[in-house]
Coordinates of C-alpha atoms and ligand atoms in Angstrom, one line a residue:
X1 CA 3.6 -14.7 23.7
X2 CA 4.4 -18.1 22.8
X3 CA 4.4 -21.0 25.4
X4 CA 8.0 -22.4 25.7
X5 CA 8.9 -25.5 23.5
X6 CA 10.7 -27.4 25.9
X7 CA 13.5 -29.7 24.0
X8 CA 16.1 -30.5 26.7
X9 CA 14.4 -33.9 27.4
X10 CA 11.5 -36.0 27.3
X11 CA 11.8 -36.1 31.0
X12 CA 10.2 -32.7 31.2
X13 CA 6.3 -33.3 30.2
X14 CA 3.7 -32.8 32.5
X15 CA 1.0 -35.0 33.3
X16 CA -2.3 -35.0 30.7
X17 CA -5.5 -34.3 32.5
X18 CA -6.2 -37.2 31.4
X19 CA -3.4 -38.6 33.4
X20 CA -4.1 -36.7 36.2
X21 CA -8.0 -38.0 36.5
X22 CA -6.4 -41.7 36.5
X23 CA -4.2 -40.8 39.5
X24 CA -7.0 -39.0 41.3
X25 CA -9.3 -42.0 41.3
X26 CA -6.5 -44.4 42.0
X27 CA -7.0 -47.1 44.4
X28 CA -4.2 -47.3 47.0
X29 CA -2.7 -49.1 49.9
X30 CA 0.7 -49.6 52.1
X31 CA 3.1 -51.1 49.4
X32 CA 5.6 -51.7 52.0
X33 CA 3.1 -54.4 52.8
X34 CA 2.3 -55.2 49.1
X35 CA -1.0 -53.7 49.6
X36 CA -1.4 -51.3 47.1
X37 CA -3.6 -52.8 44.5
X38 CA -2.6 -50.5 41.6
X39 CA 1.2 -50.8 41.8
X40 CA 0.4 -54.7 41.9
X41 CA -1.4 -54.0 39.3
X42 CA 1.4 -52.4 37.0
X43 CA 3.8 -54.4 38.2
X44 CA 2.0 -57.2 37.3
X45 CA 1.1 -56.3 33.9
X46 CA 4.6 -55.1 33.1
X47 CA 5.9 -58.6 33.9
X48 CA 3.3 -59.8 31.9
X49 CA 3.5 -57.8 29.0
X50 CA 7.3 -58.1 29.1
X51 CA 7.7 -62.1 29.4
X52 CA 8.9 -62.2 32.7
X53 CA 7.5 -63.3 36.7
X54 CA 8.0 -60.1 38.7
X55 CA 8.2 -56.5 38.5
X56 CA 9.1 -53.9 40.7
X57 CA 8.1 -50.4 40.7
X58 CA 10.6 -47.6 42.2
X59 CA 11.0 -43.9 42.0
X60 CA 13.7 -43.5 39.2
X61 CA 15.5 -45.3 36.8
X62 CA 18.7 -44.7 38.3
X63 CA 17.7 -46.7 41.6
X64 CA 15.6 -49.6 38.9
X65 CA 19.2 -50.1 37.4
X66 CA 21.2 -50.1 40.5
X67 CA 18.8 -52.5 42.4
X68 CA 19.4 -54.9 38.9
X69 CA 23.2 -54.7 39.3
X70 CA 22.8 -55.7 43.4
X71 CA 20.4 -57.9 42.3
X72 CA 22.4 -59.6 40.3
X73 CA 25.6 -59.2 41.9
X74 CA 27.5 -59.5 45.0
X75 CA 30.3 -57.8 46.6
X76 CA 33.5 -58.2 44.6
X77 CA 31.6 -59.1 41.6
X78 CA 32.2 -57.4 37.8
X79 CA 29.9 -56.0 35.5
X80 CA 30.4 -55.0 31.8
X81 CA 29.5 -51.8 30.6
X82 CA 29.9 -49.5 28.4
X83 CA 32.0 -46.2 28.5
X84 CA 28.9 -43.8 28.0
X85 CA 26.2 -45.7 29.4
X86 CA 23.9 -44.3 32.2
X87 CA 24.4 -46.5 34.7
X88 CA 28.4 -46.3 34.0
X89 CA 28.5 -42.8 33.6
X90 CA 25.4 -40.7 35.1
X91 CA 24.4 -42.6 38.3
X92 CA 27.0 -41.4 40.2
X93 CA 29.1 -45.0 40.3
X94 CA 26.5 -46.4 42.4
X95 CA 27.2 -49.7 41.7
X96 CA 30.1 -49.5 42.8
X97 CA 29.9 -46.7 45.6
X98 CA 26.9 -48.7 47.0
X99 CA 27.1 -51.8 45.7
X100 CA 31.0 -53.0 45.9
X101 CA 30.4 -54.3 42.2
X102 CA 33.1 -53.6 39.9
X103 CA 32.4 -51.7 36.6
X104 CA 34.2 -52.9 33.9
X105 CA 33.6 -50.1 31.2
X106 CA 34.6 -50.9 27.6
X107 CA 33.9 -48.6 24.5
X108 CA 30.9 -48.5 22.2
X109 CA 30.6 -48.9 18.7
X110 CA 29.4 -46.2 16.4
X111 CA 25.7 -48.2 16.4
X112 CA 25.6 -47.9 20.6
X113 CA 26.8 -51.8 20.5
X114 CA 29.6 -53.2 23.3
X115 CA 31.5 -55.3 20.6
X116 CA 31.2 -58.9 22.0
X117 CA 35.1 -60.1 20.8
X118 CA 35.9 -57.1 22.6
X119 CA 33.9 -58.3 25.4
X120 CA 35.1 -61.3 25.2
X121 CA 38.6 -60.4 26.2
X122 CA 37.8 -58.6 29.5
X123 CA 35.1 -61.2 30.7
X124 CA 37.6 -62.5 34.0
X125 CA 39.2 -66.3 34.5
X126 CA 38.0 -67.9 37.7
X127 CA 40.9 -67.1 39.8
X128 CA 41.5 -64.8 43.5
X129 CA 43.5 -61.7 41.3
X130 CA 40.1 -60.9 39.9
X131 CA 36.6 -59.6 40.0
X132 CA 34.2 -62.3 39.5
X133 CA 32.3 -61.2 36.4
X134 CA 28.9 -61.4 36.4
X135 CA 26.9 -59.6 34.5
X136 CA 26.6 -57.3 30.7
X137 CA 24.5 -54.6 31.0
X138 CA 23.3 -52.8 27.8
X139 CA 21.4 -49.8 26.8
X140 CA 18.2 -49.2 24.6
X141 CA 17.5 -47.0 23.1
X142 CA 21.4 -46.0 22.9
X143 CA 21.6 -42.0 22.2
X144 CA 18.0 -41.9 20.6
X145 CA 19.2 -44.8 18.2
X146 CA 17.9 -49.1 18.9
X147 CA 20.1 -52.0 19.3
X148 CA 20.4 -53.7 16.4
X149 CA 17.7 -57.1 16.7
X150 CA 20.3 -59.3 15.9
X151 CA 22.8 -58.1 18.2
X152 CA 20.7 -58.5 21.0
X153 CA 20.5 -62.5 20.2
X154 CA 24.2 -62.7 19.6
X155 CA 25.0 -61.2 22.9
X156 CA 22.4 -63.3 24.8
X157 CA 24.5 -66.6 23.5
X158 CA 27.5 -64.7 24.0
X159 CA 26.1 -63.9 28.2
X160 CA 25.0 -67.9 27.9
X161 CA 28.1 -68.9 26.3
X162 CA 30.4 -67.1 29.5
X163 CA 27.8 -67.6 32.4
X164 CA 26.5 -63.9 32.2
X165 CA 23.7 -62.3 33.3
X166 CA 21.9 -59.7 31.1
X167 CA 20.3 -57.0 32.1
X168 CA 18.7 -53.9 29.8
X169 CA 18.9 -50.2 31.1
X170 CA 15.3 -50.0 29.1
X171 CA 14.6 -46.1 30.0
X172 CA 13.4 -45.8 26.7
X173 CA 12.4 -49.8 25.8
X174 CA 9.2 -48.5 24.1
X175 CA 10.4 -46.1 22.1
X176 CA 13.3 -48.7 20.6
X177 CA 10.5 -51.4 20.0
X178 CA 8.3 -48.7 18.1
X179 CA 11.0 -47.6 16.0
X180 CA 12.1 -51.3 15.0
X181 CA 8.1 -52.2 14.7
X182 CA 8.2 -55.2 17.0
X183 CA 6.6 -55.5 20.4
X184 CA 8.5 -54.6 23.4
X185 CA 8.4 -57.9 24.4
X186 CA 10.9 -58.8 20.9
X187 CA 13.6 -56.8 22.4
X188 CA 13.1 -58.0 26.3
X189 CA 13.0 -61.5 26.1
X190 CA 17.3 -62.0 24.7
X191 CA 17.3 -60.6 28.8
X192 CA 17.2 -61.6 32.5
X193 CA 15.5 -58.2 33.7
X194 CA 14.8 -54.9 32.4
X195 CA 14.4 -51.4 33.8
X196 CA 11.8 -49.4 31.8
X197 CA 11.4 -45.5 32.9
X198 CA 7.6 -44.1 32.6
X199 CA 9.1 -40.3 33.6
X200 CA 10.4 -40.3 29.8
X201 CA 8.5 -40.2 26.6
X202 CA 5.9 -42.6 28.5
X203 CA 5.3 -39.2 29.9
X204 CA 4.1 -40.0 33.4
X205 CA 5.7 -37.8 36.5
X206 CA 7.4 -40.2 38.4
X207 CA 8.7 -43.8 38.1
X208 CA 10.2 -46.7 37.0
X209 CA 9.5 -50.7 37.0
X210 CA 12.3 -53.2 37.5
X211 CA 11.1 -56.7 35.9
X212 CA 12.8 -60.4 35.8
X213 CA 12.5 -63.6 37.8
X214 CA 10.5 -63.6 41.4
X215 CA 13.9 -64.4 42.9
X216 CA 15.6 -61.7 41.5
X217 CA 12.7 -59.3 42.3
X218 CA 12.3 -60.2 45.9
X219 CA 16.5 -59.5 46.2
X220 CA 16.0 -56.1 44.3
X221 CA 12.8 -55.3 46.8
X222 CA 14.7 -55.5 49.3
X223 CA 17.6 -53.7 48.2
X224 CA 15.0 -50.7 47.3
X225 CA 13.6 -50.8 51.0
X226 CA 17.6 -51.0 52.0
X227 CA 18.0 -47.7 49.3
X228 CA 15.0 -46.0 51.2
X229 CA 12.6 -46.3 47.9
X230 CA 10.1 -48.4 49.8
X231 CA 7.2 -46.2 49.9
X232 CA 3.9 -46.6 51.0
X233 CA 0.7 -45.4 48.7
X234 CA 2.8 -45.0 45.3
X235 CA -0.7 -46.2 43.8
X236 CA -1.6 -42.6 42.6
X237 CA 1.8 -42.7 40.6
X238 CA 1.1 -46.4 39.4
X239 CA -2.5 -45.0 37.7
X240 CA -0.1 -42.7 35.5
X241 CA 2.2 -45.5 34.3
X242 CA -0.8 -47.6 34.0
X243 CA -2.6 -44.9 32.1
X244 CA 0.3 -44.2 30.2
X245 CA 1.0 -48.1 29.2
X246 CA -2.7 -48.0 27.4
X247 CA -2.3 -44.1 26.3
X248 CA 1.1 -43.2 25.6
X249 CA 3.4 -46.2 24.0
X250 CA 1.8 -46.1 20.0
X251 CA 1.8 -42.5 20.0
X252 CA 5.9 -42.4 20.5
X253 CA 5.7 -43.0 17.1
X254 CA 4.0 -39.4 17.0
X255 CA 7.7 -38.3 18.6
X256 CA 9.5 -40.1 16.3
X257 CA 7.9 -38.5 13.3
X258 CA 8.6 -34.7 15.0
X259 CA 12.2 -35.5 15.5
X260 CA 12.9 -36.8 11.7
X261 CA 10.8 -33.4 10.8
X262 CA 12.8 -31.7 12.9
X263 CA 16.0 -33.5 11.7
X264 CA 15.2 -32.8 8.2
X265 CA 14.3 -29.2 9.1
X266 CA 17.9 -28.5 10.1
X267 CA 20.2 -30.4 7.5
X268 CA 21.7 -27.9 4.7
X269 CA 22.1 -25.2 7.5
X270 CA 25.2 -23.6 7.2
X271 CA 27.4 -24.1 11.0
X272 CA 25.0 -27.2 11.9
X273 CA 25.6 -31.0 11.5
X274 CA 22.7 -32.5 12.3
X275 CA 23.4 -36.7 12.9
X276 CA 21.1 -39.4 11.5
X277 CA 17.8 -39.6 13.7
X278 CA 16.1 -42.4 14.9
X279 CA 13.7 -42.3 17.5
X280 CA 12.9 -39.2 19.2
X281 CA 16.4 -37.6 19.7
X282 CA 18.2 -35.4 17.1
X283 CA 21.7 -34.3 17.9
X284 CA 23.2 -31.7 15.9
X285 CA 27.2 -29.9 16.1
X286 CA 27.6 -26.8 16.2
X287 CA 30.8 -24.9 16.7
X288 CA 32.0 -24.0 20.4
X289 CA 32.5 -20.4 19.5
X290 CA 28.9 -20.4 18.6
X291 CA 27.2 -22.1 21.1
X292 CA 27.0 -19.2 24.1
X293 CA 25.1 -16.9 21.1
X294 CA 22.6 -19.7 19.9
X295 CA 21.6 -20.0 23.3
X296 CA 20.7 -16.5 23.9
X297 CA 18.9 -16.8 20.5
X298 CA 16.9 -19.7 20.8
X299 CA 16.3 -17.9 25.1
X300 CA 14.7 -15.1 22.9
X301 CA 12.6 -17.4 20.5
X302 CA 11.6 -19.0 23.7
X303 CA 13.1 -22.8 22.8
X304 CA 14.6 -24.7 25.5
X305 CA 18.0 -26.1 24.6
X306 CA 20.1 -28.1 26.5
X307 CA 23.7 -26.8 25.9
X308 CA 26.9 -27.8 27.9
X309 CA 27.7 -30.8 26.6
X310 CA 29.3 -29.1 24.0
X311 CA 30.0 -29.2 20.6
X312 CA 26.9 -31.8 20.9
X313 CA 23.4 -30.2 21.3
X314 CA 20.3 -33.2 22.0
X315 CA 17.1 -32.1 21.0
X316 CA 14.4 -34.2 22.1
X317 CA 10.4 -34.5 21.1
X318 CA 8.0 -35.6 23.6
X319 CA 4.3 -35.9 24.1
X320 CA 4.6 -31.6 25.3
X321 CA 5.9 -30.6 22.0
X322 CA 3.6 -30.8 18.8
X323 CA 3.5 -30.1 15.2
X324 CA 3.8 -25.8 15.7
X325 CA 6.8 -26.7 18.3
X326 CA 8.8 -28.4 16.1
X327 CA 8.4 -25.6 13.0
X328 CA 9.0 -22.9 15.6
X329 CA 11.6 -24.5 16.8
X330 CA 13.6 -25.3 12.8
X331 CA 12.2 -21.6 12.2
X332 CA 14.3 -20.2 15.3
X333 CA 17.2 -22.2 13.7
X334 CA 17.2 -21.2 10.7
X335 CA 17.3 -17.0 11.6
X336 CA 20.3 -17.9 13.9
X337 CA 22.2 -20.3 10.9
X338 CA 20.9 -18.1 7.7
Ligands
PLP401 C1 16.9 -41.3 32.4 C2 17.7 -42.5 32.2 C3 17.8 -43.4 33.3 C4 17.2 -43.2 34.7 O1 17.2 -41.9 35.1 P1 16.3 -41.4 36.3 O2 16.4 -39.9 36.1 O3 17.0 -41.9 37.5 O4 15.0 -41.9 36.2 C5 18.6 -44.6 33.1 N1 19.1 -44.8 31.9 C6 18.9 -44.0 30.8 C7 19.5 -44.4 29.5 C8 18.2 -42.8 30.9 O5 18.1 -42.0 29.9

């Protein structure tokens, strides 16, 4: 019997034993205290690598984004957002349920962009009926696809231009700066910090790191120790990010190549749209009426979908599905769609 080919998410790998050795042999110490050489170490190199003074490493990305947004603002302050994005939509409003900050959502264009004249008409006048806004936040990758380069610049002037801060929900960073072939630092530096996730196609088991200014680092420390993520020898968790910053980041490509395969693999079948692909995410339509049976199927052909956000299935490639998973998986497809 085959192993299951896992492709709800790229949050689902398990550590390499290669991965596993690093965090054996990892040096630790009390972070609270700042101790713990090997979370100094990837925070350090992070900031580094990234362009910026400080980083921060914490538990998820959800609490890396929310520590940016009270970082950045204060109670009674704004941010723009946009309609679908994570920290919007799928971390439980904590900006504003912890943080008192205002979301201001607006919709995305088809590319994942926030349109900046758009923008531009909800950023707030200086005056007591309103929210002070404060900050843009973005997303990148956007639903498996990267920000356009360009846009990024043009919203930087346009956060300069109205006294914004900009921050990048970077869960997947890496896999947007492989897929437009420039250095992660190409896409960071239009921004004032930057969550990146290492539980994703980074493929470590825990974590993410929070990076910008020292000031703005020390606020979001000690938010995190306010949130109850300061945590004491996290250097065991630090060795797999580590090991997965030298390891794991060229090899996204790897993912990217499975999910065009994959893509291409499932255009032409009759009851499936499959959209354009562009890093390591296909999503494909399929008719309501039909989802409930392809589950069952694909249960039987032992392929993990994720199905419920209906019509809308995501199919993800990550470092725990290879070249076999992904014909499996187009060959379990096609039987259902023939
Ligand atoms: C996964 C993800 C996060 C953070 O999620 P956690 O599960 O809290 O680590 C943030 N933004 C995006 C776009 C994500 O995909």
């Amino acid at each position: 019997m085959h192993d299951w080919i896992d492709l709800r998410s790229d949050t689902v790998t398990r550590p390499t034993p290669a991965m596993r050795a690093a965090m054996l042999e990892a040096e630790v110490g009390d972070d609270v205290y700042g101790e713990d050489p090997t979370v100094n170490a990837l925070q350090d190199r992070l900031a580094a690598e990234l362009g910026f003074e400080a980083g921060l490493f914490v538990p998820s990305g959800t609490q890396s984004n929310l520590l940016a947004l009270m970082a950045h603002c204060e109670r009674g302050d704004e941010y723009l957002v946009g309609m679908d994005a994570h920290t919007y939509k799928y971390e439980g409003g904590g900006a504003a349920v912890l943080g008192s900050i205002q979301p201001q959502p607006v919709p995305h264009a088809a590319d994942g962009t926030l349109p900046l004249d758009v923008l531009a008409t909800v950023v707030k006048p200086i005056d007591p009926h309103f929210a002070r806004t404060r900050l843009l936040c973005l997303e990148n990758t956007w639903h498996g696809r990267p920000l356009p380069l360009e846009y990024l610049a043009d919203a930087r002037r346009f956060c300069d231009a109205h006294g914004l801060a900009l921050h990048l929900d970077g869960a997947r960073l890496y896999n947007a700066a492989v897929a437009c072939g420039v250095h992660a630092r190409g896409i960071a530096r239009h921004f004032d910090s930057v969550s990146v996730c290492f539980s994703k196609g980074l493929g470590a088991p825990v974590g993410s790191v929070l990076v910008g200014s020292r000031a703005l680092v020390e606020k979001a420390r000690r938010w995190r120790k306010v949130a109850g993520g300061g945590w004491r020898q996290a250097g065991m968790l630090a060795a797999a990010c580590l090991h997965a910053l030298d390891r794991h980041v060229a090899r996204l490509a790897e993912d990217h190549a499975r999910a065009a395969r994959l893509a291409d693999g499932l255009r032409g079948l009759p009851g499936l749209a499959v959209a354009a692909q562009h890093t390591n995410m296909v999503f494909v339509d399929v008719a309501p009426e039909r989802l409930a049976a392809l589950g069952a199927h694909m249960d039987a052909a032992r392929v993990r979908l994720s199905i419920g956000y209906a019509p809308r299935i995501r199919l993800v490639t990550h470092l725990d599905v290879d070249d076999d998973g992904v014909e499996r998986a187009i060959a379990a497809f096609r039987a259902f769609f023939a």
